[in-house]
Coordinates of C-alpha atoms and ligand atoms in Angstrom, one line a residue:
M1 CA 30.6 10.6 -7.3
S2 CA 27.9 9.8 -5.2
R3 CA 27.8 6.4 -3.3
P4 CA 25.0 4.3 -2.4
R5 CA 24.5 4.5 1.5
R6 CA 22.2 1.9 1.7
S7 CA 24.1 -1.7 2.7
A8 CA 22.8 -4.5 0.5
K9 CA 20.7 -6.6 2.3
H10 CA 19.0 -8.6 -0.5
T11 CA 21.9 -9.4 -2.7
V12 CA 21.0 -10.2 -6.3
T13 CA 22.2 -13.4 -7.1
P14 CA 23.9 -14.5 -9.8
L15 CA 23.1 -15.3 -13.3
A16 CA 20.3 -17.8 -13.6
G17 CA 20.7 -20.6 -16.1
L18 CA 17.0 -20.5 -17.2
R19 CA 17.8 -22.9 -20.3
E20 CA 17.2 -25.0 -17.3
A21 CA 13.8 -24.8 -16.5
A22 CA 13.8 -27.1 -13.9
A23 CA 16.9 -25.5 -12.0
A24 CA 15.1 -22.1 -12.6
A25 CA 11.9 -23.2 -10.9
A26 CA 13.8 -24.1 -7.6
L27 CA 15.5 -20.4 -7.3
P28 CA 13.6 -18.2 -5.3
L29 CA 11.4 -15.8 -6.8
E30 CA 12.0 -12.2 -6.6
I31 CA 8.8 -10.1 -5.7
Y32 CA 9.3 -6.5 -7.2
D33 CA 6.7 -3.7 -6.0
T34 CA 6.0 -0.7 -7.8
T35 CA 3.0 0.8 -5.9
L36 CA 4.7 3.9 -5.5
R37 CA 6.0 4.3 -9.0
D38 CA 3.4 2.8 -11.5
G39 CA 0.7 2.7 -9.1
A40 CA 0.9 6.3 -8.1
Q41 CA 0.5 6.8 -11.9
A42 CA -3.2 5.5 -11.4
E43 CA -5.8 8.3 -12.4
D44 CA -7.3 9.6 -9.0
V45 CA -4.1 8.5 -7.1
S46 CA -1.3 10.9 -5.5
F47 CA 1.3 9.7 -2.5
S48 CA 3.0 12.6 -0.6
A49 CA 6.4 11.9 0.2
E50 CA 5.5 10.6 3.4
D51 CA 2.8 8.5 2.7
K52 CA 5.5 6.7 0.5
V53 CA 7.4 6.3 3.2
M54 CA 4.7 4.6 5.3
V55 CA 3.6 2.4 2.1
A56 CA 7.3 1.6 1.9
Q57 CA 7.6 0.4 5.5
K58 CA 4.5 -1.8 5.1
L59 CA 5.5 -3.1 2.2
D60 CA 8.8 -4.2 3.8
G61 CA 6.7 -6.1 6.6
L62 CA 4.8 -7.6 3.8
G63 CA 8.4 -9.2 2.7
V64 CA 8.7 -8.1 -0.7
H65 CA 12.1 -7.6 -2.2
Y66 CA 12.1 -4.8 -4.1
I67 CA 10.3 -1.4 -3.9
E68 CA 10.4 0.6 -6.7
G69 CA 9.9 3.8 -4.7
G70 CA 9.7 6.5 -7.5
W71 CA 11.3 8.5 -10.4
P72 CA 13.5 11.0 -9.2
G73 CA 14.0 12.4 -12.6
A74 CA 10.6 13.3 -13.2
N75 CA 9.2 14.1 -9.9
P76 CA 10.8 16.4 -7.1
K77 CA 8.5 14.8 -4.7
D78 CA 10.4 11.2 -5.4
I79 CA 13.4 13.0 -4.7
E80 CA 12.4 13.7 -1.0
F81 CA 11.0 10.4 -0.7
F82 CA 14.4 8.9 -1.6
R83 CA 16.1 11.2 0.9
M84 CA 13.6 10.3 3.6
I85 CA 13.7 6.4 3.2
K86 CA 17.6 6.6 4.0
A87 CA 16.9 7.4 7.3
I88 CA 14.3 4.1 7.9
P89 CA 15.7 0.7 8.6
L90 CA 14.3 -1.7 6.4
H91 CA 14.5 -5.4 6.9
H92 CA 13.6 -7.1 4.0
A93 CA 13.3 -4.7 0.8
K94 CA 15.9 -3.2 -0.9
I95 CA 14.6 0.5 -2.5
V96 CA 14.8 1.0 -6.3
A97 CA 14.9 4.6 -8.1
F98 CA 13.5 4.0 -11.5
G99 CA 14.0 6.3 -14.7
S100 CA 14.7 6.6 -18.6
T101 CA 17.7 5.9 -20.9
R102 CA 19.4 9.1 -21.3
K103 CA 17.8 12.0 -23.9
A104 CA 18.9 11.2 -27.7
S105 CA 20.4 14.7 -27.6
N106 CA 22.3 14.3 -24.2
P107 CA 25.6 12.8 -23.4
V108 CA 25.7 10.5 -20.5
E109 CA 27.0 13.0 -17.8
K110 CA 24.5 15.7 -18.8
D111 CA 21.9 13.9 -18.9
S112 CA 19.6 15.2 -15.7
N113 CA 17.6 12.0 -15.7
L114 CA 20.6 10.0 -15.2
Q115 CA 22.1 12.2 -12.6
A116 CA 18.5 12.2 -10.7
L117 CA 19.3 8.5 -10.7
L118 CA 22.3 8.3 -9.4
A119 CA 21.5 11.4 -6.5
A120 CA 19.1 9.2 -5.0
E121 CA 21.9 6.9 -3.7
T122 CA 20.1 3.6 -4.4
D123 CA 21.7 0.3 -4.8
T124 CA 19.6 -0.6 -7.4
I125 CA 18.3 1.4 -10.3
T126 CA 15.7 -0.1 -12.9
L127 CA 16.3 1.9 -16.3
F128 CA 13.6 1.8 -18.9
G129 CA 14.3 1.9 -23.0
K130 CA 12.4 1.2 -25.8
S131 CA 12.0 -2.4 -27.7
W132 CA 9.8 -1.6 -30.1
N133 CA 10.6 -0.1 -33.7
L134 CA 7.5 2.0 -33.8
Q135 CA 7.9 3.7 -30.4
V136 CA 11.5 4.2 -31.5
T137 CA 10.9 5.9 -34.9
E138 CA 7.6 7.3 -34.0
A139 CA 7.3 8.2 -30.4
L140 CA 11.2 8.9 -30.0
G141 CA 11.8 9.9 -33.6
I142 CA 15.0 8.2 -33.7
S143 CA 16.5 5.6 -35.9
L144 CA 16.8 2.6 -34.4
S145 CA 20.6 2.0 -34.3
K146 CA 20.2 5.6 -32.2
N147 CA 18.3 4.2 -29.5
L148 CA 20.4 0.7 -29.1
E149 CA 23.3 3.0 -29.0
I150 CA 21.4 5.0 -26.2
I151 CA 20.5 1.5 -24.3
S152 CA 24.0 0.7 -24.3
D153 CA 25.5 3.8 -22.8
S154 CA 22.7 4.7 -20.4
L155 CA 23.4 1.5 -18.7
A156 CA 27.3 1.3 -19.0
Y157 CA 27.3 4.8 -17.5
L158 CA 25.5 3.8 -14.4
K159 CA 27.1 0.2 -14.4
S160 CA 30.5 2.7 -14.3
K161 CA 29.0 4.0 -11.3
G162 CA 28.5 1.0 -9.3
R163 CA 25.1 0.3 -9.6
C164 CA 23.1 -2.7 -9.8
L165 CA 21.0 -2.7 -12.9
F166 CA 17.4 -3.7 -13.8
Y167 CA 16.6 -2.9 -17.4
D168 CA 12.6 -2.8 -18.2
A169 CA 12.0 -3.7 -21.9
E170 CA 9.2 -1.2 -22.5
H171 CA 6.6 -2.8 -24.9
F172 CA 8.8 -6.0 -25.3
F173 CA 6.3 -8.1 -26.3
D174 CA 4.3 -5.6 -28.9
G175 CA 8.2 -5.1 -30.1
Y176 CA 9.0 -8.8 -30.4
K177 CA 5.5 -9.4 -32.4
A178 CA 6.6 -6.4 -34.8
D179 CA 10.4 -7.1 -35.2
P180 CA 12.0 -10.2 -33.2
D181 CA 15.5 -9.3 -34.1
Y182 CA 15.4 -5.6 -33.0
A183 CA 13.5 -6.3 -30.0
L184 CA 16.2 -9.2 -29.2
E185 CA 19.0 -6.9 -30.1
T186 CA 17.8 -3.9 -27.5
V187 CA 18.2 -6.8 -25.0
R188 CA 21.5 -7.7 -26.1
R189 CA 22.6 -4.5 -25.6
A190 CA 21.3 -3.8 -22.5
V191 CA 23.0 -7.3 -21.1
Q192 CA 26.4 -6.7 -22.5
A193 CA 25.7 -2.7 -21.2
G194 CA 25.7 -4.6 -17.4
A195 CA 21.9 -5.3 -17.0
E196 CA 21.3 -7.9 -14.1
R197 CA 17.9 -8.5 -14.8
V198 CA 16.0 -8.1 -17.9
I199 CA 12.2 -7.1 -17.2
L200 CA 10.0 -8.3 -20.2
C201 CA 6.9 -5.4 -19.9
D202 CA 3.5 -5.7 -21.7
T203 CA 3.5 -2.4 -21.6
N204 CA 0.1 -1.5 -23.3
G205 CA -1.5 -4.4 -21.5
G206 CA -2.5 -6.2 -24.8
T207 CA -0.7 -9.3 -24.9
M208 CA -2.4 -12.6 -24.6
P209 CA -1.3 -15.6 -21.7
W210 CA -0.3 -17.7 -24.5
E211 CA 1.9 -15.1 -26.3
I212 CA 3.8 -14.1 -23.4
R213 CA 4.4 -18.2 -23.0
D214 CA 5.9 -18.4 -26.3
I215 CA 7.7 -15.2 -25.9
C216 CA 9.5 -15.7 -23.0
K217 CA 10.5 -19.1 -24.3
A218 CA 12.2 -17.4 -27.0
V219 CA 13.9 -14.8 -25.2
Q220 CA 15.1 -17.5 -23.1
R221 CA 16.6 -19.4 -25.6
E222 CA 18.7 -16.4 -26.7
F223 CA 19.7 -15.4 -23.2
S224 CA 21.1 -16.7 -19.8
L225 CA 20.5 -14.1 -17.6
A226 CA 17.2 -14.2 -14.9
L227 CA 14.2 -12.0 -16.7
G228 CA 11.2 -10.3 -15.2
I229 CA 7.7 -9.7 -16.1
H230 CA 6.1 -6.4 -15.7
A231 CA 2.4 -6.9 -16.7
H232 CA -0.4 -4.3 -17.5
N233 CA -4.0 -5.2 -17.1
D234 CA -5.8 -3.7 -19.9
T235 CA -7.1 -7.2 -21.3
D236 CA -7.7 -8.4 -17.7
M237 CA -4.4 -10.7 -17.9
A238 CA -2.2 -9.1 -15.9
V239 CA -1.8 -11.6 -13.0
A240 CA -2.3 -14.5 -15.7
N241 CA 0.2 -13.0 -17.7
S242 CA 2.5 -12.7 -15.0
L243 CA 1.9 -16.5 -13.4
V244 CA 2.6 -17.7 -17.3
A245 CA 6.0 -15.8 -17.0
I246 CA 6.8 -17.4 -14.0
Q247 CA 5.9 -20.8 -15.3
Q248 CA 8.4 -20.2 -18.0
G249 CA 11.0 -19.6 -15.6
V250 CA 10.9 -15.4 -15.3
R251 CA 12.6 -14.8 -12.0
Q252 CA 11.4 -11.4 -11.0
V253 CA 7.7 -10.3 -10.9
Q254 CA 6.6 -6.9 -10.7
G255 CA 3.2 -5.5 -9.7
T256 CA 1.4 -3.4 -7.4
I257 CA -0.9 -3.5 -4.5
N258 CA -4.7 -3.7 -5.3
G259 CA -3.3 -3.5 -8.9
I260 CA -3.5 0.3 -9.0
G261 CA -1.5 1.8 -12.0
E262 CA -1.7 3.3 -15.6
R263 CA -5.2 3.0 -17.2
C264 CA -6.3 -0.2 -16.1
G265 CA -3.8 -1.1 -13.8
N266 CA -1.0 -3.2 -13.2
A267 CA -0.8 -6.8 -12.3
N268 CA -1.8 -7.3 -8.8
L269 CA 0.4 -8.1 -6.1
C270 CA -2.4 -9.4 -4.0
S271 CA -3.4 -11.8 -6.2
I272 CA -0.1 -12.9 -7.6
L273 CA 1.2 -13.6 -4.5
P274 CA -1.5 -16.0 -2.8
N275 CA -1.4 -17.2 -6.1
L276 CA 2.4 -18.0 -6.1
E277 CA 2.4 -19.2 -2.4
L278 CA -1.0 -21.6 -2.5
K279 CA -1.5 -22.5 -5.9
M280 CA 1.9 -22.6 -7.5
K281 CA 3.8 -23.3 -4.4
R282 CA 6.3 -21.1 -5.4
G283 CA 7.0 -19.2 -2.2
G284 CA 7.5 -15.8 -2.8
I285 CA 7.7 -13.4 0.4
G286 CA 7.9 -16.3 2.7
G287 CA 7.3 -17.1 6.3
D288 CA 3.8 -16.4 7.7
R289 CA 3.9 -12.8 6.0
L290 CA 1.0 -13.6 3.4
S291 CA -1.3 -13.4 6.5
R292 CA -0.4 -9.9 6.5
L293 CA -2.0 -9.2 2.7
R294 CA -5.3 -8.2 3.6
E295 CA -3.7 -5.4 6.3
V296 CA -1.7 -4.0 3.5
S297 CA -4.0 -3.9 0.7
A298 CA -6.3 -1.9 3.0
F299 CA -3.3 0.5 4.1
V300 CA -2.9 1.4 0.6
N301 CA -6.4 2.0 -0.4
E302 CA -6.6 4.6 2.9
I303 CA -3.4 6.0 1.8
A304 CA -4.5 6.6 -2.0
N305 CA -8.2 7.7 -0.7
L306 CA -9.2 4.5 -2.6
M307 CA -12.7 2.8 -2.0
P308 CA -11.7 -0.7 -1.4
N309 CA -13.4 -3.2 -3.8
K310 CA -15.6 -5.6 -2.0
H311 CA -15.2 -7.9 -4.4
Q312 CA -11.6 -8.2 -5.0
P313 CA -10.2 -11.7 -4.6
Y314 CA -8.2 -12.9 -1.6
V315 CA -8.5 -9.5 0.4
G316 CA -11.7 -8.2 -0.3
D317 CA -14.4 -7.9 2.1
A318 CA -16.4 -10.4 0.1
A319 CA -14.0 -12.7 -0.6
F320 CA -14.8 -15.0 1.8
A321 CA -18.3 -13.6 3.0
H322 CA -21.4 -16.2 2.5
K323 CA -25.4 -15.0 1.9
G324 CA -27.0 -17.7 0.4
G325 CA -28.7 -20.3 3.3
V326 CA -27.3 -23.6 1.7
H327 CA -24.0 -21.9 1.4
I328 CA -24.0 -20.6 5.0
H329 CA -24.9 -24.4 6.0
A330 CA -22.7 -26.2 4.2
V331 CA -19.6 -23.4 5.4
L332 CA -20.7 -24.1 8.8
K333 CA -20.4 -28.1 8.4
N334 CA -17.0 -27.9 6.7
P335 CA -15.4 -24.3 5.0
V336 CA -13.9 -26.3 2.0
T337 CA -17.3 -26.6 0.6
Y338 CA -17.6 -23.0 -0.5
E339 CA -13.8 -21.7 0.3
H340 CA -11.0 -21.9 -1.9
I341 CA -8.5 -21.5 0.6
A342 CA -8.4 -20.5 4.5
P343 CA -9.4 -16.7 4.9
E344 CA -6.9 -16.6 7.8
L345 CA -4.1 -17.1 5.3
V346 CA -3.8 -14.3 3.4
G347 CA -5.5 -12.0 6.7
N348 CA -9.0 -11.9 5.9
R349 CA -11.9 -13.7 7.4
Q350 CA -15.2 -15.3 7.0
R351 CA -18.1 -13.8 7.3
M352 CA -22.0 -14.7 7.5
L353 CA -24.4 -12.5 6.0
M354 CA -27.7 -13.7 6.7
S355 CA -26.2 -15.1 10.2
D356 CA -24.1 -13.4 12.8
H357 CA -22.8 -16.8 14.1
S358 CA -19.3 -16.5 12.7
G359 CA -19.4 -12.6 13.2
R360 CA -19.9 -13.6 17.1
S361 CA -16.7 -15.8 17.4
A362 CA -14.6 -13.2 15.4
L363 CA -15.8 -10.5 17.5
H364 CA -15.0 -13.0 20.6
R365 CA -11.6 -13.4 19.5
K366 CA -10.9 -9.7 18.9
I367 CA -12.1 -8.9 22.8
E368 CA -10.1 -11.8 23.9
A369 CA -7.2 -10.0 22.5
Y370 CA -7.8 -6.7 24.2
G371 CA -7.4 -8.6 27.5
I372 CA -11.1 -8.9 28.2
R373 CA -12.3 -12.5 28.8
L374 CA -16.0 -13.7 28.5
T375 CA -17.8 -16.7 27.2
K376 CA -19.3 -16.5 24.1
R377 CA -22.6 -16.7 25.1
N378 CA -22.3 -13.5 27.3
P379 CA -25.5 -11.1 26.1
K380 CA -23.0 -8.3 26.0
L381 CA -21.2 -9.9 23.2
Q382 CA -24.2 -9.8 20.8
E383 CA -25.1 -6.5 22.0
L384 CA -21.9 -5.0 20.6
L385 CA -22.3 -7.1 17.4
D386 CA -25.8 -5.4 17.1
T387 CA -24.0 -2.0 17.6
L388 CA -21.3 -2.6 15.4
K389 CA -23.6 -3.5 12.6
E390 CA -25.9 -0.7 13.0
L391 CA -22.5 1.6 13.1
E392 CA -21.4 -0.2 10.0
N393 CA -24.9 0.8 8.3
Q394 CA -24.5 4.3 9.3
G395 CA -21.1 4.4 7.7
Y396 CA -18.7 4.0 10.3
Q397 CA -15.6 1.6 9.1
F398 CA -13.4 0.1 11.4
E399 CA -10.8 -1.6 9.4
G400 CA -8.7 1.3 9.7
A401 CA -9.6 2.2 12.9
E402 CA -8.8 -0.3 15.5
G403 CA -8.6 2.4 18.0
S404 CA -11.8 3.1 17.7
L405 CA -13.0 -0.1 18.0
E406 CA -11.7 -1.3 21.0
L407 CA -13.1 1.8 22.7
L408 CA -16.2 0.8 21.5
A409 CA -15.7 -2.7 22.7
R410 CA -14.8 -2.0 26.0
K411 CA -17.6 0.7 26.5
A412 CA -19.7 -2.1 25.8
M413 CA -18.3 -4.7 28.1
G414 CA -18.5 -2.0 31.2
R415 CA -14.5 -1.9 30.8
H416 CA -13.6 1.7 30.1
K417 CA -13.3 4.7 32.1
P418 CA -13.1 7.8 30.4
S419 CA -10.5 10.2 30.8
F420 CA -12.0 13.4 29.9
E421 CA -15.6 14.6 29.6
L422 CA -16.6 17.1 26.9
L423 CA -18.7 19.9 28.2
G424 CA -18.8 21.8 24.8
F425 CA -16.5 23.4 22.2
R426 CA -16.9 25.9 19.4
V427 CA -15.3 26.7 15.8
I428 CA -15.2 29.8 14.3
V429 CA -13.6 30.2 11.0
E430 CA -13.6 33.8 9.6
K431 CA -12.8 35.3 6.6
R432 CA -12.4 39.0 6.5
Q433 CA -11.3 39.7 2.9
A434 CA -11.8 38.2 -0.2
D435 CA -8.4 37.5 -0.5
E436 CA -7.3 36.8 2.5
A437 CA -6.9 33.4 4.0
P438 CA -9.6 32.5 6.5
I439 CA -8.7 32.2 10.4
S440 CA -9.8 29.1 12.2
E441 CA -10.0 29.5 16.2
A442 CA -11.4 26.7 18.7
T443 CA -12.6 27.2 22.1
I444 CA -13.3 24.2 23.9
M445 CA -14.5 23.1 27.9
V446 CA -13.4 19.5 29.5
R447 CA -13.8 17.8 32.7
V448 CA -11.2 15.9 34.2
G449 CA -12.2 14.4 37.4
G450 CA -13.1 17.2 39.1
A451 CA -11.2 20.3 37.4
V452 CA -13.1 21.9 34.7
E453 CA -10.3 23.4 32.1
H454 CA -11.6 26.0 29.5
T455 CA -8.9 26.8 26.3
A456 CA -8.7 28.3 22.8
A457 CA -6.6 27.7 20.1
V458 CA -5.8 28.9 16.4
G459 CA -4.9 26.2 13.7
T460 CA -4.5 26.3 10.0
G461 CA -7.9 24.7 9.3
P462 CA -11.2 24.2 12.0
V463 CA -10.1 20.6 12.3
N464 CA -6.3 22.1 13.5
A465 CA -8.3 24.3 15.5
L466 CA -10.1 21.9 17.4
D467 CA -7.3 19.4 17.6
H468 CA -4.8 22.2 18.9
A469 CA -7.6 23.2 21.9
L470 CA -8.2 20.0 23.0
R471 CA -4.8 18.9 23.8
K472 CA -3.9 22.6 25.4
A473 CA -6.7 21.5 27.7
L474 CA -5.7 18.1 28.7
E475 CA -2.0 18.0 28.5
K476 CA -2.1 20.0 31.9
F477 CA -3.5 16.6 32.8
Y478 CA -1.7 14.4 30.8
P479 CA 1.5 15.5 29.6
Q480 CA 2.3 12.5 27.5
L481 CA -0.2 13.6 25.1
S482 CA 2.5 15.9 23.9
E483 CA 4.0 13.1 22.2
V484 CA 1.0 12.6 19.6
K485 CA 1.1 13.2 16.1
L486 CA -2.0 13.6 13.9
L487 CA -0.3 11.5 10.9
D488 CA -3.0 11.5 8.9
Y489 CA -6.8 12.8 8.4
K490 CA -8.9 11.4 5.7
V491 CA -12.8 12.4 4.8
R492 CA -15.1 9.8 2.4
V493 CA -18.3 11.6 1.4
L494 CA -20.5 8.6 2.0
A495 CA -23.6 9.2 0.0
A496 CA -22.6 11.8 -3.0
N497 CA -26.6 12.1 -4.0
T498 CA -27.5 14.5 -1.2
G499 CA -24.8 17.4 -2.0
T500 CA -23.1 19.2 0.8
A501 CA -25.7 17.2 3.4
S502 CA -24.0 14.1 2.7
R503 CA -22.9 12.2 5.5
V504 CA -18.7 11.6 6.0
R505 CA -16.8 9.4 7.4
V506 CA -13.2 10.9 9.0
L507 CA -10.7 8.3 9.6
I508 CA -7.8 10.0 11.7
E509 CA -4.2 8.2 12.0
S510 CA -2.2 9.1 14.9
G511 CA 1.0 8.3 16.3
D512 CA 3.4 8.3 19.2
H513 CA 7.2 7.7 19.3
K514 CA 6.2 3.6 19.3
E515 CA 2.6 3.2 17.8
K516 CA 0.0 4.1 15.4
W517 CA -3.4 4.0 15.7
G518 CA -6.7 4.9 13.8
T519 CA -9.8 6.3 14.7
V520 CA -13.4 6.8 13.1
G521 CA -16.2 9.5 13.0
V522 CA -19.5 9.7 10.9
S523 CA -21.6 12.6 11.0
E524 CA -23.5 14.9 8.4
N525 CA -21.3 17.2 10.4
I526 CA -17.6 17.2 9.3
M527 CA -16.2 18.7 12.5
E528 CA -18.9 16.5 14.5
A529 CA -17.1 13.2 12.4
S530 CA -14.2 15.0 13.1
W531 CA -14.5 15.7 17.0
Q532 CA -15.2 11.8 17.2
A533 CA -12.5 10.6 15.6
L534 CA -10.2 13.6 17.4
A535 CA -11.6 12.3 21.1
D536 CA -11.3 8.6 20.3
S537 CA -7.8 9.1 19.1
I538 CA -6.5 11.0 22.3
E539 CA -8.8 8.5 24.7
F540 CA -7.1 5.4 23.0
K541 CA -3.3 7.2 23.6
L542 CA -4.5 7.3 27.5
L543 CA -5.7 3.9 27.3
Q544 CA -2.8 2.5 26.0
D545 CA -0.3 4.5 28.5
K546 CA -2.4 2.9 31.1
R547 CA -2.4 -0.3 29.7
K548 CA 1.2 -0.1 29.6
N549 CA 1.6 1.1 33.3
L550 CA -0.5 -1.5 34.7
G551 CA 1.5 -4.5 33.0
G552 CA -2.4 -5.6 30.6
D553 CA -5.7 -5.1 31.1
Ligands
ZN601 ZN1 4.2 -0.1 -16.3

């Protein structure tokens, strides 16, 4: 028998007496993130196992309590994730494996899905089963009593293996509306078999907030264990439905970062978390971790290669942006006039679109953080602000490219000494036969101090070849560059209507054994855009090392 190796850090609290709503309201909420499972089921989203590990670490930093890592029984990639995450220390979150109750034809010991769940070696498993009679008879094509049997023995089996069990009652609200007795009976079976939470799922996302309220109440009259809510957004009600459920005393709330998920998505944790903490005073992730929300939202967009929604509540670029003259005038006097919260609480910032007044102070703060001291009236600050605006117009984006931003700021302030100078590069891609893979080769010439270095390298693609050639040329002078790894490379086409002549933005994430940093390049030529981001990445690494050696700027 396999045993969970991860030690229990966030232990499940004992059954809460939810009949006493007041007592329930005092208990801490559980934030359960399913970005890596339900979120990964969104159209256009695909996470590699490595992507998932990076997202899990971000979510842990945000302070969520549970991270549903994937469905090991349905996805080989997810098995890899569960293997990799065991080696990563997490501070707040517990990793959860997700899967379905056994197939009707399989005994539990022979059910590959249940076996894959055990093999994931998590302390906690979320198992889903059917609550809606129509789903049982039509989708599964089995009898209602057989379904109850499946729920009972699947959960009992996993319980006998020492796991903490959460039961996702799929389509619960639709099931309750169709046949309340049967829907409640499925929950009863799960509770009897040892589920520690029952999560009521609005799987089709069609339930209204008042129905959620009434049905949550009805379930609480029957059971004393802590409930959860899992809402989909097909009627744009997922956040509202989750909050209403919490108001009714539900303890666990499930959702995804930016609300990504099947069809119209899941309940958006980027709205739920600030609503819980700032509007309902119910805590959630605690501490001042809410200020990381915008960063986590941007990170998930980048990793998922999704265009950020500028107008997303709380975390969008425009969430605290003011354009109208009257608004700007008033906000400058008192931000409360047009802002429902202080943007910093969620890591966002105020933006004045018609005036650069606030932009300047935000930039000033940033530059001071780099260790460069200057007054707010210094004309160089305005020059840099103008440059940034111009670059943003061209398609540069510095949200995920702090490395490039710092280099740019240092250059503008006259505080940057380049570590190398490019004298030229050439990249050749050759395909000799139709059925042969192309070969990429790059040659590069750089100057470091008085020395000129000329090298060539091959790679799995042209950018990879250029990356190799650049490092090969520089490692002689800066051996620490061998520590640098290119963690991620992303290309986004900025103006899709000009076909292959479109401008592209390249975002590169690099890291060494201590830190990670992002850099950016924009051009009509993908190699030029890649070069800008690569060169910045290397330059930033050398800058960081210099800074460490000097003990600050
Ligand atoms: Zn779902």
